[in-house]
Coordinates of C-alpha atoms in Angstrom, one line a residue:
X1 CA 11.1 -45.4 -40.5
X2 CA 12.8 -47.0 -37.5
X3 CA 12.2 -46.1 -33.9
X4 CA 14.7 -46.4 -31.1
X5 CA 14.6 -49.3 -28.6
X6 CA 17.1 -50.2 -25.9
X7 CA 17.8 -53.5 -27.5
X8 CA 18.2 -52.2 -31.0
X9 CA 19.9 -48.8 -30.8
X10 CA 19.5 -46.0 -33.3
X11 CA 19.7 -47.5 -36.7
X12 CA 17.3 -45.5 -38.9
X13 CA 15.9 -42.0 -38.9
X14 CA 12.5 -41.6 -37.3
X15 CA 9.7 -39.7 -39.2
X16 CA 10.2 -36.9 -36.6
X17 CA 14.0 -36.7 -37.1
X18 CA 13.6 -36.7 -40.9
X19 CA 11.1 -33.9 -40.8
X20 CA 13.3 -31.9 -38.5
X21 CA 16.3 -32.2 -40.9
X22 CA 14.2 -31.2 -43.9
X23 CA 12.8 -28.2 -42.0
X24 CA 16.4 -27.0 -41.4
X25 CA 16.6 -26.4 -45.2
X26 CA 20.4 -26.7 -45.1
X27 CA 22.0 -24.5 -47.7
X28 CA 25.2 -25.5 -49.5
X29 CA 27.4 -28.4 -48.4
X30 CA 26.2 -30.8 -45.8
X31 CA 28.8 -32.8 -43.8
X32 CA 27.3 -35.8 -42.1
X33 CA 29.0 -36.9 -38.8
X34 CA 28.6 -40.7 -38.4
X35 CA 29.3 -42.4 -35.1
X36 CA 29.0 -46.2 -35.4
X37 CA 29.0 -49.1 -33.0
X38 CA 29.1 -52.6 -34.6
X39 CA 27.4 -55.9 -33.8
X40 CA 29.8 -58.6 -32.7
X41 CA 28.2 -60.8 -35.4
X42 CA 26.4 -59.2 -38.3
X43 CA 22.6 -59.8 -38.1
X44 CA 21.3 -60.5 -41.6
X45 CA 17.9 -61.9 -40.5
X46 CA 16.0 -59.1 -42.4
X47 CA 18.3 -59.3 -45.5
X48 CA 18.7 -63.0 -46.3
X49 CA 19.7 -62.3 -49.9
X50 CA 22.8 -60.4 -48.7
X51 CA 23.7 -62.9 -46.0
X52 CA 27.2 -64.3 -46.5
X53 CA 27.6 -68.1 -46.3
X54 CA 29.6 -67.9 -43.1
X55 CA 28.9 -65.6 -40.2
X56 CA 30.9 -62.3 -40.3
X57 CA 31.5 -59.5 -37.8
X58 CA 29.6 -56.3 -37.9
X59 CA 32.8 -54.5 -38.9
X60 CA 33.2 -56.9 -41.9
X61 CA 29.5 -56.3 -42.9
X62 CA 30.1 -52.6 -42.7
X63 CA 33.1 -52.9 -45.0
X64 CA 30.8 -54.7 -47.5
X65 CA 28.3 -51.7 -47.1
X66 CA 31.1 -49.2 -47.8
X67 CA 32.3 -51.2 -50.8
X68 CA 28.8 -51.1 -52.2
X69 CA 27.9 -47.5 -51.3
X70 CA 31.2 -45.8 -52.0
X71 CA 30.9 -45.7 -55.9
X72 CA 27.3 -44.6 -55.6
X73 CA 28.2 -41.9 -53.2
X74 CA 30.9 -40.7 -55.6
X75 CA 28.5 -40.8 -58.6
X76 CA 26.1 -38.5 -56.7
X77 CA 29.0 -36.1 -55.9
X78 CA 29.4 -37.1 -52.3
X79 CA 32.8 -37.6 -50.7
X80 CA 34.1 -39.6 -47.8
X81 CA 36.2 -37.0 -46.0
X82 CA 37.4 -38.8 -42.9
X83 CA 37.3 -42.4 -41.4
X84 CA 38.8 -43.1 -38.0
X85 CA 38.7 -45.6 -35.2
X86 CA 36.5 -44.5 -32.4
X87 CA 36.7 -45.1 -28.7
X88 CA 35.5 -43.5 -25.5
X89 CA 34.8 -39.8 -25.3
X90 CA 37.4 -37.4 -23.9
X91 CA 34.5 -35.2 -22.9
X92 CA 31.1 -37.0 -22.8
X93 CA 29.5 -40.0 -21.3
X94 CA 32.2 -42.3 -19.9
X95 CA 30.1 -45.4 -20.6
X96 CA 29.5 -44.6 -24.3
X97 CA 32.0 -45.6 -27.0
X98 CA 32.0 -45.8 -30.8
X99 CA 33.9 -48.2 -33.0
X100 CA 34.1 -45.9 -36.0
X101 CA 33.7 -42.2 -36.8
X102 CA 33.2 -40.8 -40.3
X103 CA 32.6 -37.5 -42.0
X104 CA 30.8 -37.7 -45.3
X105 CA 30.4 -34.5 -47.4
X106 CA 27.5 -33.9 -49.8
X107 CA 27.2 -30.9 -52.1
X108 CA 23.7 -30.2 -50.8
X109 CA 20.9 -31.6 -48.7
X110 CA 19.2 -32.7 -51.9
X111 CA 22.2 -34.7 -53.0
X112 CA 22.1 -36.5 -49.6
X113 CA 18.4 -37.3 -50.2
X114 CA 19.0 -38.4 -53.8
X115 CA 21.9 -40.7 -52.6
X116 CA 20.0 -42.3 -49.8
X117 CA 16.9 -42.9 -52.0
X118 CA 18.9 -44.3 -55.0
X119 CA 17.5 -47.8 -55.7
X120 CA 21.0 -49.1 -56.4
X121 CA 22.2 -47.8 -53.0
X122 CA 19.1 -49.3 -51.2
X123 CA 19.8 -52.7 -52.7
X124 CA 22.9 -53.0 -50.5
X125 CA 21.7 -51.1 -47.4
X126 CA 21.1 -54.4 -45.6
X127 CA 24.9 -54.7 -45.0
X128 CA 24.7 -51.5 -43.0
X129 CA 21.7 -52.6 -41.0
X130 CA 23.2 -56.0 -40.3
X131 CA 26.5 -54.4 -39.2
X132 CA 25.3 -51.9 -36.7
X133 CA 24.3 -52.2 -33.0
X134 CA 23.9 -48.4 -32.7
X135 CA 24.7 -45.2 -34.6
X136 CA 24.4 -41.4 -34.6
X137 CA 24.2 -39.3 -37.7
X138 CA 24.4 -35.5 -37.3
X139 CA 24.0 -33.3 -40.4
X140 CA 26.4 -30.4 -40.1
X141 CA 26.1 -27.2 -42.1
X142 CA 29.3 -25.1 -42.7
X143 CA 29.3 -21.8 -40.8
X144 CA 31.7 -19.0 -41.2
X145 CA 33.4 -17.9 -38.0

């Protein structure tokens, strides 16, 4: 699993973050908050089979990822709940910004695991990797007030 570097950003879970999520043993629905920052030009060096003939932006590569992953997400019972343009925080670090924010709902933590380990899904994950300069994924568990 990926590790963070200043040059690369957070792109993949670490072994430690994966264990921490599984230890939470989230019950019921899981909503994944995604904060995404795109590369200016998508970097397909690790995924040459997916590389378009002409260079594309990170945002365009992420659209390819969404087109690939969306039907698989739906088949697993997941749902894209919200997609919106990002920007700078109202409250938070003034030097940090995100290009896109998303909320993705899964019926359970197991469905999330099944989706992200589906071989068909993994065949197109290179578009996501090529697209992103940095990201944050926060699993949220519904809580009654």
